[in-house]
Amino acid sequence: MYAAKAAGRNRVHVFHPDLRTAAERRATLAGELRDALVRDELVLHYQPVLHLASGRCTGVEALVRWQHPERGLLAPAEFLPIAETHDLMTPLSRWVLTAATRQIAAWRRQGLDTVVGVNISADQFAGGTLVDDVLSALAAAGVPPEQLVIELTETSVAEDPEGAARQMAELRRRGVEVSIDDFGSGFSSLGQLVTLPAGILKIDRSLVNYTEGHRDRAAAAIAAVVALGQACGIRSLAEGVETEGQLALAVELGCSFAQGFHISRPLPADAVPGWIAAQHASAVPAAVAH
Ligand code: C2E
Ligand code: MG
Ligand code: MG
């Protein structure tokens, strides 16, 4: 049934023993993930975000990983889908919020004031507890709201755009910035830009990370998104910057921020202060950036 649903619903899928093996594997992993949440096997890595006008790294994005006792460090794609189908997204997102705000507090004690982006799941949004969860995590860690950015995808706001807009507006009133993640992938309704009270638009890497020979088309698409954002008072961030050329394009087209392997891969928490110190020492402002 799940295989038929995954293939697009309303379909027939012939049973094969491999399907049972896959289902059993998912069930085992779901049980292990439930335990992992209480055993603290999840870890956050942090990917630097470059503020283009100053040339300085002013923030990082928290990205969850699972330090599995036998299978090593697992990427989100290997366990988030299981969390979604086994009611584990809400506890997982709460764990991430708590861990990220504690990390902000720990860095503050070391003299590092960096903004941290946290990805939020559709469940947490739909549950209506997002604002409370965010505010209590900030209060418990003793961190100012200006140091947190909440990242949402269009799928997480799709079910109830009005409810989403209300919660986003409330977060921003409280000083927490909100960004729309992966804009330009999926359907990316332009109406979102008009109605959602976001402060940052993260342009999906499928636009930024153009293939050779497609620079002009990519540039036109990015320029259009940046201009739309500007008209709505939203700053843009180019995601998935992998080359010097892509970084130059982000600057040229007026993006405010850039993030990607060319700047840095996601780093373990203890590597972040040193990386930022070294980056600040050699920072070069980009003249054309906004
Ligand atoms: P995202 O929020 O769009 O995060 C960016 C993803 O792109 C990260 O993958 C990052 O490692 C990868 N990336 C960054 N720069 C580049 C680049 O230059 N090239 C390429 N090819 N990839 C790049 P990661 O860590 O595997 O995360 C994948 C997705 O999983 C995230 O996409 C986000 O949607 C989700 N995710 C990660 N952590 C969390 C979390 O704590 N909570 C929730 N709800 N979702 C999360
Ligand atoms: Mg994100
Ligand atoms: Mg993204």
mmCIF file of C-alpha atoms and ligand atoms in Angstrom:
data_model
loop_
_atom_site.group_PDB
_atom_site.id
_atom_site.type_symbol
_atom_site.label_atom_id
_atom_site.label_comp_id
_atom_site.label_asym_id
_atom_site.label_seq_id
_atom_site.Cartn_x
_atom_site.Cartn_y
_atom_site.Cartn_z
ATOM 1 C CA MET A 1 0.000 0.000 0.000
ATOM 2 C CA TYR A 2 2.791 2.456 0.898
ATOM 3 C CA ALA A 3 4.636 1.673 -2.353
ATOM 4 C CA ALA A 4 1.436 2.345 -4.325
ATOM 5 C CA LYS A 5 0.865 5.606 -2.432
ATOM 6 C CA ALA A 6 4.471 6.694 -2.908
ATOM 7 C CA ALA A 7 4.127 6.101 -6.670
ATOM 8 C CA GLY A 8 1.316 8.646 -6.820
ATOM 9 C CA ARG A 9 -1.779 7.258 -5.018
ATOM 10 C CA ASN A 10 -4.749 5.506 -6.602
ATOM 11 C CA ARG A 11 -2.434 2.876 -8.033
ATOM 12 C CA VAL A 12 -1.873 -0.853 -7.840
ATOM 13 C CA HIS A 13 1.484 -2.188 -6.738
ATOM 14 C CA VAL A 14 2.285 -5.907 -6.864
ATOM 15 C CA PHE A 15 3.647 -7.261 -3.616
ATOM 16 C CA HIS A 16 7.229 -8.530 -3.604
ATOM 17 C CA PRO A 17 9.121 -9.846 -0.538
ATOM 18 C CA ASP A 18 11.619 -6.958 -0.961
ATOM 19 C CA LEU A 19 8.794 -4.612 0.000
ATOM 20 C CA ARG A 20 8.378 -6.405 3.310
ATOM 21 C CA THR A 21 12.111 -6.199 3.961
ATOM 22 C CA ALA A 22 12.046 -2.439 3.227
ATOM 23 C CA ALA A 23 8.994 -1.937 5.474
ATOM 24 C CA GLU A 24 10.643 -3.904 8.288
ATOM 25 C CA ARG A 25 13.793 -1.837 7.893
ATOM 26 C CA ARG A 26 11.790 1.379 8.139
ATOM 27 C CA ALA A 27 9.961 0.128 11.240
ATOM 28 C CA THR A 28 13.282 -0.836 12.889
ATOM 29 C CA LEU A 29 14.786 2.549 12.032
ATOM 30 C CA ALA A 30 11.695 4.347 13.392
ATOM 31 C CA GLY A 31 12.083 2.516 16.720
ATOM 32 C CA GLU A 32 15.790 3.345 16.804
ATOM 33 C CA LEU A 33 15.053 6.991 15.992
ATOM 34 C CA ARG A 34 12.574 7.188 18.886
ATOM 35 C CA ASP A 35 15.376 5.958 21.186
ATOM 36 C CA ALA A 36 17.933 8.225 19.521
ATOM 37 C CA LEU A 37 15.903 11.277 20.568
ATOM 38 C CA VAL A 38 16.184 10.394 24.250
ATOM 39 C CA ARG A 39 19.732 9.022 23.999
ATOM 40 C CA ASP A 40 20.954 12.251 22.418
ATOM 41 C CA GLU A 41 22.280 10.537 19.300
ATOM 42 C CA LEU A 42 21.197 13.427 17.091
ATOM 43 C CA VAL A 43 23.734 16.166 16.380
ATOM 44 C CA LEU A 44 23.567 19.518 14.653
ATOM 45 C CA HIS A 45 26.096 20.627 12.081
ATOM 46 C CA TYR A 46 26.218 24.280 11.070
ATOM 47 C CA GLN A 47 26.704 25.668 7.567
ATOM 48 C CA PRO A 48 28.099 29.237 7.358
ATOM 49 C CA VAL A 49 26.056 31.968 5.627
ATOM 50 C CA LEU A 50 27.919 34.840 3.993
ATOM 51 C CA HIS A 51 26.582 38.419 4.188
ATOM 52 C CA LEU A 52 27.685 39.635 0.754
ATOM 53 C CA ALA A 53 27.815 43.404 1.354
ATOM 54 C CA SER A 54 30.264 43.050 4.254
ATOM 55 C CA GLY A 55 31.886 39.851 2.962
ATOM 56 C CA ARG A 56 31.535 38.462 6.489
ATOM 57 C CA CYS A 57 29.936 35.308 7.777
ATOM 58 C CA THR A 58 27.089 36.610 9.951
ATOM 59 C CA GLY A 59 25.133 33.406 10.479
ATOM 60 C CA VAL A 60 24.951 29.638 10.165
ATOM 61 C CA GLU A 61 22.187 27.138 9.384
ATOM 62 C CA ALA A 62 21.630 24.246 11.793
ATOM 63 C CA LEU A 63 21.345 20.924 9.934
ATOM 64 C CA VAL A 64 20.450 17.757 11.814
ATOM 65 C CA ARG A 65 22.416 14.493 11.554
ATOM 66 C CA TRP A 66 21.998 11.175 13.354
ATOM 67 C CA GLN A 67 25.090 9.604 14.875
ATOM 68 C CA HIS A 68 23.786 6.045 14.497
ATOM 69 C CA PRO A 69 25.624 3.567 16.766
ATOM 70 C CA GLU A 70 26.216 1.067 13.910
ATOM 71 C CA ARG A 71 25.607 2.920 10.681
ATOM 72 C CA GLY A 72 27.665 6.060 11.348
ATOM 73 C CA LEU A 73 26.617 9.633 10.649
ATOM 74 C CA LEU A 74 23.308 9.657 8.762
ATOM 75 C CA ALA A 75 22.110 12.585 6.610
ATOM 76 C CA PRO A 76 18.585 14.008 7.099
ATOM 77 C CA ALA A 77 17.361 12.382 3.858
ATOM 78 C CA GLU A 78 17.989 8.982 5.459
ATOM 79 C CA PHE A 79 15.788 9.504 8.514
ATOM 80 C CA LEU A 80 13.513 12.576 8.161
ATOM 81 C CA PRO A 81 11.075 10.712 5.848
ATOM 82 C CA ILE A 82 10.794 8.007 8.513
ATOM 83 C CA ALA A 83 10.266 10.603 11.235
ATOM 84 C CA GLU A 84 7.477 12.085 9.106
ATOM 85 C CA THR A 85 5.583 8.798 8.706
ATOM 86 C CA HIS A 86 6.044 7.768 12.362
ATOM 87 C CA ASP A 87 4.891 10.929 14.176
ATOM 88 C CA LEU A 88 8.419 11.798 15.198
ATOM 89 C CA MET A 89 8.792 15.157 13.436
ATOM 90 C CA THR A 90 7.391 17.253 16.278
ATOM 91 C CA PRO A 91 9.671 15.778 18.979
ATOM 92 C CA LEU A 92 12.600 15.929 16.545
ATOM 93 C CA SER A 93 11.980 19.590 15.679
ATOM 94 C CA ARG A 94 11.679 20.450 19.384
ATOM 95 C CA TRP A 95 14.991 18.685 20.018
ATOM 96 C CA VAL A 96 16.580 20.728 17.207
ATOM 97 C CA LEU A 97 15.196 24.025 18.552
ATOM 98 C CA THR A 98 16.451 23.272 22.069
ATOM 99 C CA ALA A 99 19.882 22.138 20.848
ATOM 100 C CA ALA A 100 20.294 25.111 18.486
ATOM 101 C CA THR A 101 19.311 27.747 21.078
ATOM 102 C CA ARG A 102 21.648 26.140 23.659
ATOM 103 C CA GLN A 103 24.416 26.268 21.083
ATOM 104 C CA ILE A 104 23.751 29.982 20.455
ATOM 105 C CA ALA A 105 24.044 30.556 24.217
ATOM 106 C CA ALA A 106 27.291 28.551 24.395
ATOM 107 C CA TRP A 107 28.817 30.551 21.503
ATOM 108 C CA ARG A 108 27.698 33.807 23.164
ATOM 109 C CA ARG A 109 29.604 32.791 26.284
ATOM 110 C CA GLN A 110 32.677 32.386 24.031
ATOM 111 C CA GLY A 111 32.113 35.892 22.639
ATOM 112 C CA LEU A 112 30.603 34.786 19.327
ATOM 113 C CA ASP A 113 27.242 36.373 18.414
ATOM 114 C CA THR A 114 26.060 34.547 15.334
ATOM 115 C CA VAL A 115 22.572 34.198 13.876
ATOM 116 C CA VAL A 116 21.380 30.574 13.621
ATOM 117 C CA GLY A 117 18.787 29.294 11.131
ATOM 118 C CA VAL A 118 16.609 26.345 12.167
ATOM 119 C CA ASN A 119 14.492 24.286 9.757
ATOM 120 C CA ILE A 120 10.917 23.731 10.868
ATOM 121 C CA SER A 121 8.701 20.835 9.774
ATOM 122 C CA ALA A 122 5.179 21.057 8.399
ATOM 123 C CA ASP A 123 3.889 19.146 11.469
ATOM 124 C CA GLN A 124 5.151 21.711 13.901
ATOM 125 C CA PHE A 125 3.550 24.443 11.876
ATOM 126 C CA ALA A 126 0.242 22.672 11.501
ATOM 127 C CA GLY A 127 0.171 21.860 15.239
ATOM 128 C CA GLY A 128 -0.035 25.591 16.007
ATOM 129 C CA THR A 129 2.618 25.345 18.746
ATOM 130 C CA LEU A 130 5.461 26.841 16.737
ATOM 131 C CA VAL A 131 5.445 30.295 18.333
ATOM 132 C CA ASP A 132 5.291 28.856 21.869
ATOM 133 C CA ASP A 133 7.982 26.268 21.095
ATOM 134 C CA VAL A 134 10.314 28.920 19.693
ATOM 135 C CA LEU A 135 9.757 31.423 22.500
ATOM 136 C CA SER A 136 10.190 28.850 25.251
ATOM 137 C CA ALA A 137 13.405 27.500 23.669
ATOM 138 C CA LEU A 138 14.789 31.068 23.471
ATOM 139 C CA ALA A 139 13.765 31.840 27.058
ATOM 140 C CA ALA A 140 15.185 28.565 28.421
ATOM 141 C CA ALA A 141 18.543 29.220 26.728
ATOM 142 C CA GLY A 142 18.523 32.953 27.551
ATOM 143 C CA VAL A 143 19.098 33.956 23.929
ATOM 144 C CA PRO A 144 17.790 37.145 22.205
ATOM 145 C CA PRO A 145 15.207 36.454 19.455
ATOM 146 C CA GLU A 146 17.311 38.380 16.900
ATOM 147 C CA GLN A 147 19.788 35.508 16.864
ATOM 148 C CA LEU A 148 17.278 32.977 15.521
ATOM 149 C CA VAL A 149 15.906 32.512 12.007
ATOM 150 C CA ILE A 150 13.097 30.035 11.394
ATOM 151 C CA GLU A 151 13.239 28.374 7.949
ATOM 152 C CA LEU A 152 10.017 27.157 6.370
ATOM 153 C CA THR A 153 9.374 25.435 3.060
ATOM 154 C CA GLU A 154 6.368 25.987 0.856
ATOM 155 C CA THR A 155 5.095 22.477 1.672
ATOM 156 C CA SER A 156 5.040 23.346 5.358
ATOM 157 C CA VAL A 157 2.810 26.357 4.749
ATOM 158 C CA ALA A 158 0.735 24.865 1.905
ATOM 159 C CA GLU A 159 -1.935 23.204 4.057
ATOM 160 C CA ASP A 160 -2.963 26.311 5.923
ATOM 161 C CA PRO A 161 -1.379 29.461 4.447
ATOM 162 C CA GLU A 162 -3.437 31.789 6.663
ATOM 163 C CA GLY A 163 -2.463 29.992 9.857
ATOM 164 C CA ALA A 164 1.135 29.971 8.645
ATOM 165 C CA ALA A 165 1.071 33.707 7.907
ATOM 166 C CA ARG A 166 -0.335 34.395 11.391
ATOM 167 C CA GLN A 167 2.401 32.404 13.121
ATOM 168 C CA MET A 168 5.131 33.935 10.956
ATOM 169 C CA ALA A 169 3.886 37.459 11.686
ATOM 170 C CA GLU A 170 3.819 36.693 15.413
ATOM 171 C CA LEU A 171 7.388 35.356 15.324
ATOM 172 C CA ARG A 172 8.622 38.458 13.521
ATOM 173 C CA ARG A 173 6.750 40.724 15.963
ATOM 174 C CA ARG A 174 8.690 38.950 18.711
ATOM 175 C CA GLY A 175 11.975 39.627 16.904
ATOM 176 C CA VAL A 176 12.561 36.184 15.328
ATOM 177 C CA GLU A 177 13.351 36.377 11.589
ATOM 178 C CA VAL A 178 11.525 34.008 9.215
ATOM 179 C CA SER A 179 12.817 32.720 5.881
ATOM 180 C CA ILE A 180 11.220 30.785 3.039
ATOM 181 C CA ASP A 181 13.505 27.848 2.178
ATOM 182 C CA ASP A 182 14.085 26.216 -1.225
ATOM 183 C CA PHE A 183 12.206 28.925 -3.150
ATOM 184 C CA GLY A 184 12.153 28.019 -6.832
ATOM 185 C CA SER A 185 11.843 24.276 -6.295
ATOM 186 C CA GLY A 186 8.425 22.625 -6.401
ATOM 187 C CA PHE A 187 5.581 24.974 -7.208
ATOM 188 C CA SER A 188 6.828 28.086 -5.371
ATOM 189 C CA SER A 189 3.666 30.084 -5.713
ATOM 190 C CA LEU A 190 4.397 33.750 -6.289
ATOM 191 C CA GLY A 191 1.353 34.480 -4.150
ATOM 192 C CA GLN A 192 3.440 33.292 -1.183
ATOM 193 C CA LEU A 193 5.771 36.227 -1.631
ATOM 194 C CA VAL A 194 2.895 38.650 -1.520
ATOM 195 C CA THR A 195 1.019 37.130 1.417
ATOM 196 C CA LEU A 196 3.641 35.516 3.661
ATOM 197 C CA PRO A 197 5.359 37.889 6.077
ATOM 198 C CA ALA A 198 8.880 36.490 5.532
ATOM 199 C CA GLY A 199 12.072 38.526 5.812
ATOM 200 C CA ILE A 200 14.422 36.299 3.801
ATOM 201 C CA LEU A 201 13.920 34.276 0.636
ATOM 202 C CA LYS A 202 16.300 31.356 0.168
ATOM 203 C CA ILE A 203 16.685 30.768 -3.568
ATOM 204 C CA ASP A 204 16.845 27.026 -4.230
ATOM 205 C CA ARG A 205 20.105 25.558 -5.416
ATOM 206 C CA SER A 206 18.417 24.208 -8.571
ATOM 207 C CA LEU A 207 18.424 27.851 -9.769
ATOM 208 C CA VAL A 208 21.738 28.952 -8.273
ATOM 209 C CA ASN A 209 23.747 25.840 -9.103
ATOM 210 C CA TYR A 210 23.311 26.221 -12.858
ATOM 211 C CA THR A 211 24.901 23.779 -15.261
ATOM 212 C CA GLU A 212 27.541 24.955 -17.715
ATOM 213 C CA GLY A 213 25.966 26.720 -20.663
ATOM 214 C CA HIS A 214 22.860 27.803 -18.724
ATOM 215 C CA ARG A 215 24.289 30.850 -16.957
ATOM 216 C CA ASP A 216 22.068 33.371 -18.757
ATOM 217 C CA ARG A 217 18.840 31.506 -17.988
ATOM 218 C CA ALA A 218 19.834 30.938 -14.375
ATOM 219 C CA ALA A 219 20.756 34.608 -14.045
ATOM 220 C CA ALA A 220 17.381 35.700 -15.447
ATOM 221 C CA ALA A 221 15.503 33.420 -13.029
ATOM 222 C CA ILE A 222 17.525 34.560 -9.997
ATOM 223 C CA ALA A 223 17.238 38.231 -10.980
ATOM 224 C CA ALA A 224 13.448 37.874 -11.228
ATOM 225 C CA VAL A 225 13.208 36.274 -7.772
ATOM 226 C CA VAL A 226 15.519 38.892 -6.215
ATOM 227 C CA ALA A 227 13.459 41.719 -7.767
ATOM 228 C CA LEU A 228 10.187 40.204 -6.550
ATOM 229 C CA GLY A 229 11.654 39.846 -3.083
ATOM 230 C CA GLN A 230 12.895 43.432 -3.068
ATOM 231 C CA ALA A 231 9.464 44.704 -4.118
ATOM 232 C CA CYS A 232 8.008 42.854 -1.109
ATOM 233 C CA GLY A 233 10.747 44.021 1.282
ATOM 234 C CA ILE A 234 12.342 40.560 1.417
ATOM 235 C CA ARG A 235 16.110 39.962 1.250
ATOM 236 C CA SER A 236 17.425 37.083 -0.855
ATOM 237 C CA LEU A 237 19.910 34.313 -0.084
ATOM 238 C CA ALA A 238 21.500 32.201 -2.838
ATOM 239 C CA GLU A 239 21.602 28.525 -1.717
ATOM 240 C CA GLY A 240 23.944 25.840 -3.039
ATOM 241 C CA VAL A 241 26.764 28.128 -4.229
ATOM 242 C CA GLU A 242 29.420 25.651 -5.395
ATOM 243 C CA THR A 243 31.750 27.772 -7.544
ATOM 244 C CA GLU A 244 33.420 31.183 -7.623
ATOM 245 C CA GLY A 245 31.273 31.984 -10.689
ATOM 246 C CA GLN A 246 28.030 31.221 -8.850
ATOM 247 C CA LEU A 247 29.131 33.400 -5.927
ATOM 248 C CA ALA A 248 29.961 36.258 -8.328
ATOM 249 C CA LEU A 249 26.527 35.883 -9.905
ATOM 250 C CA ALA A 250 24.805 36.086 -6.502
ATOM 251 C CA VAL A 251 26.695 39.328 -5.814
ATOM 252 C CA GLU A 252 25.995 40.758 -9.275
ATOM 253 C CA LEU A 253 22.263 40.016 -9.041
ATOM 254 C CA GLY A 254 21.864 41.727 -5.701
ATOM 255 C CA CYS A 255 21.431 38.776 -3.331
ATOM 256 C CA SER A 256 22.009 39.785 0.291
ATOM 257 C CA PHE A 257 23.414 36.427 1.416
ATOM 258 C CA ALA A 258 24.997 33.276 -0.020
ATOM 259 C CA GLN A 259 25.477 29.760 1.309
ATOM 260 C CA GLY A 260 27.019 26.673 -0.264
ATOM 261 C CA PHE A 261 29.941 24.260 -0.438
ATOM 262 C CA HIS A 262 32.105 26.934 -2.124
ATOM 263 C CA ILE A 263 31.852 29.021 1.061
ATOM 264 C CA SER A 264 31.844 26.100 3.488
ATOM 265 C CA ARG A 265 30.303 22.682 4.023
ATOM 266 C CA PRO A 266 28.240 22.189 7.200
ATOM 267 C CA LEU A 267 30.659 22.047 10.174
ATOM 268 C CA PRO A 268 30.527 20.396 13.603
ATOM 269 C CA ALA A 269 29.662 22.976 16.294
ATOM 270 C CA ASP A 270 33.159 23.111 17.794
ATOM 271 C CA ALA A 271 34.708 23.994 14.405
ATOM 272 C CA VAL A 272 32.438 27.021 13.879
ATOM 273 C CA PRO A 273 34.127 29.709 16.080
ATOM 274 C CA GLY A 274 37.565 29.053 14.519
ATOM 275 C CA TRP A 275 36.142 29.015 10.998
ATOM 276 C CA ILE A 276 34.317 32.324 11.555
ATOM 277 C CA ALA A 277 37.377 33.974 13.153
ATOM 278 C CA ALA A 278 39.544 32.980 10.166
ATOM 279 C CA GLN A 279 36.852 34.086 7.717
ATOM 280 C CA HIS A 280 36.467 37.500 9.388
ATOM 281 C CA ALA A 281 40.230 38.006 9.302
ATOM 282 C CA SER A 282 40.261 37.688 5.509
ATOM 283 C CA ALA A 283 36.791 39.108 4.691
ATOM 284 C CA VAL A 284 36.480 41.234 1.562
ATOM 285 C CA PRO A 285 33.289 43.300 1.098
ATOM 286 C CA ALA A 286 31.528 42.793 -2.233
ATOM 287 C CA ALA A 287 31.059 46.247 -3.761
ATOM 288 C CA VAL A 288 27.856 45.616 -5.704
ATOM 289 C CA ALA A 289 25.967 43.558 -3.137
ATOM 290 C CA HIS A 290 22.989 44.922 -1.186
HETATM 291 P P1 C2E B 1 17.903 22.765 3.436
HETATM 292 O O1 C2E B 1 17.281 23.382 4.647
HETATM 293 O O2 C2E B 1 17.621 23.418 2.126
HETATM 294 O O3 C2E B 1 19.450 22.697 3.742
HETATM 295 C C1 C2E B 1 20.440 22.778 2.765
HETATM 296 C C2 C2E B 1 20.926 21.411 2.334
HETATM 297 O O4 C2E B 1 21.733 21.561 1.172
HETATM 298 C C3 C2E B 1 21.817 20.723 3.364
HETATM 299 O O5 C2E B 1 21.685 19.322 3.186
HETATM 300 C C4 C2E B 1 23.209 21.166 2.918
HETATM 301 O O6 C2E B 1 24.240 20.325 3.356
HETATM 302 C C5 C2E B 1 23.038 21.108 1.421
HETATM 303 N N1 C2E B 1 23.944 22.023 0.745
HETATM 304 C C6 C2E B 1 24.441 23.198 1.194
HETATM 305 N N2 C2E B 1 25.237 23.774 0.293
HETATM 306 C C7 C2E B 1 25.267 22.947 -0.774
HETATM 307 C C8 C2E B 1 25.938 22.994 -2.041
HETATM 308 O O7 C2E B 1 26.675 23.909 -2.376
HETATM 309 N N3 C2E B 1 25.709 21.956 -2.902
HETATM 310 C C9 C2E B 1 24.899 20.907 -2.573
HETATM 311 N N4 C2E B 1 24.760 19.941 -3.467
HETATM 312 N N5 C2E B 1 24.261 20.830 -1.389
HETATM 313 C C10 C2E B 1 24.439 21.847 -0.502
HETATM 314 P P2 C2E B 1 21.305 18.355 4.387
HETATM 315 O O8 C2E B 1 22.034 18.745 5.629
HETATM 316 O O9 C2E B 1 21.457 16.967 3.867
HETATM 317 O O10 C2E B 1 19.784 18.697 4.637
HETATM 318 C C11 C2E B 1 18.810 18.406 3.677
HETATM 319 C C12 C2E B 1 17.462 18.936 4.089
HETATM 320 O O11 C2E B 1 16.978 18.278 5.247
HETATM 321 C C13 C2E B 1 17.468 20.422 4.450
HETATM 322 O O12 C2E B 1 17.455 21.218 3.298
HETATM 323 C C14 C2E B 1 16.189 20.519 5.266
HETATM 324 O O13 C2E B 1 15.061 20.622 4.425
HETATM 325 C C15 C2E B 1 16.169 19.180 5.962
HETATM 326 N N6 C2E B 1 16.678 19.364 7.329
HETATM 327 C C16 C2E B 1 17.968 19.405 7.759
HETATM 328 N N7 C2E B 1 18.026 19.606 9.077
HETATM 329 C C17 C2E B 1 16.737 19.707 9.517
HETATM 330 C C18 C2E B 1 16.115 19.936 10.793
HETATM 331 O O14 C2E B 1 16.790 20.122 11.815
HETATM 332 N N8 C2E B 1 14.750 19.964 10.849
HETATM 333 C C19 C2E B 1 13.984 19.799 9.725
HETATM 334 N N9 C2E B 1 12.628 19.851 9.867
HETATM 335 N N10 C2E B 1 14.519 19.592 8.503
HETATM 336 C C20 C2E B 1 15.872 19.556 8.402
HETATM 337 MG MG MG B 2 17.072 25.198 5.315
HETATM 338 MG MG MG B 3 17.164 25.000 1.277
#
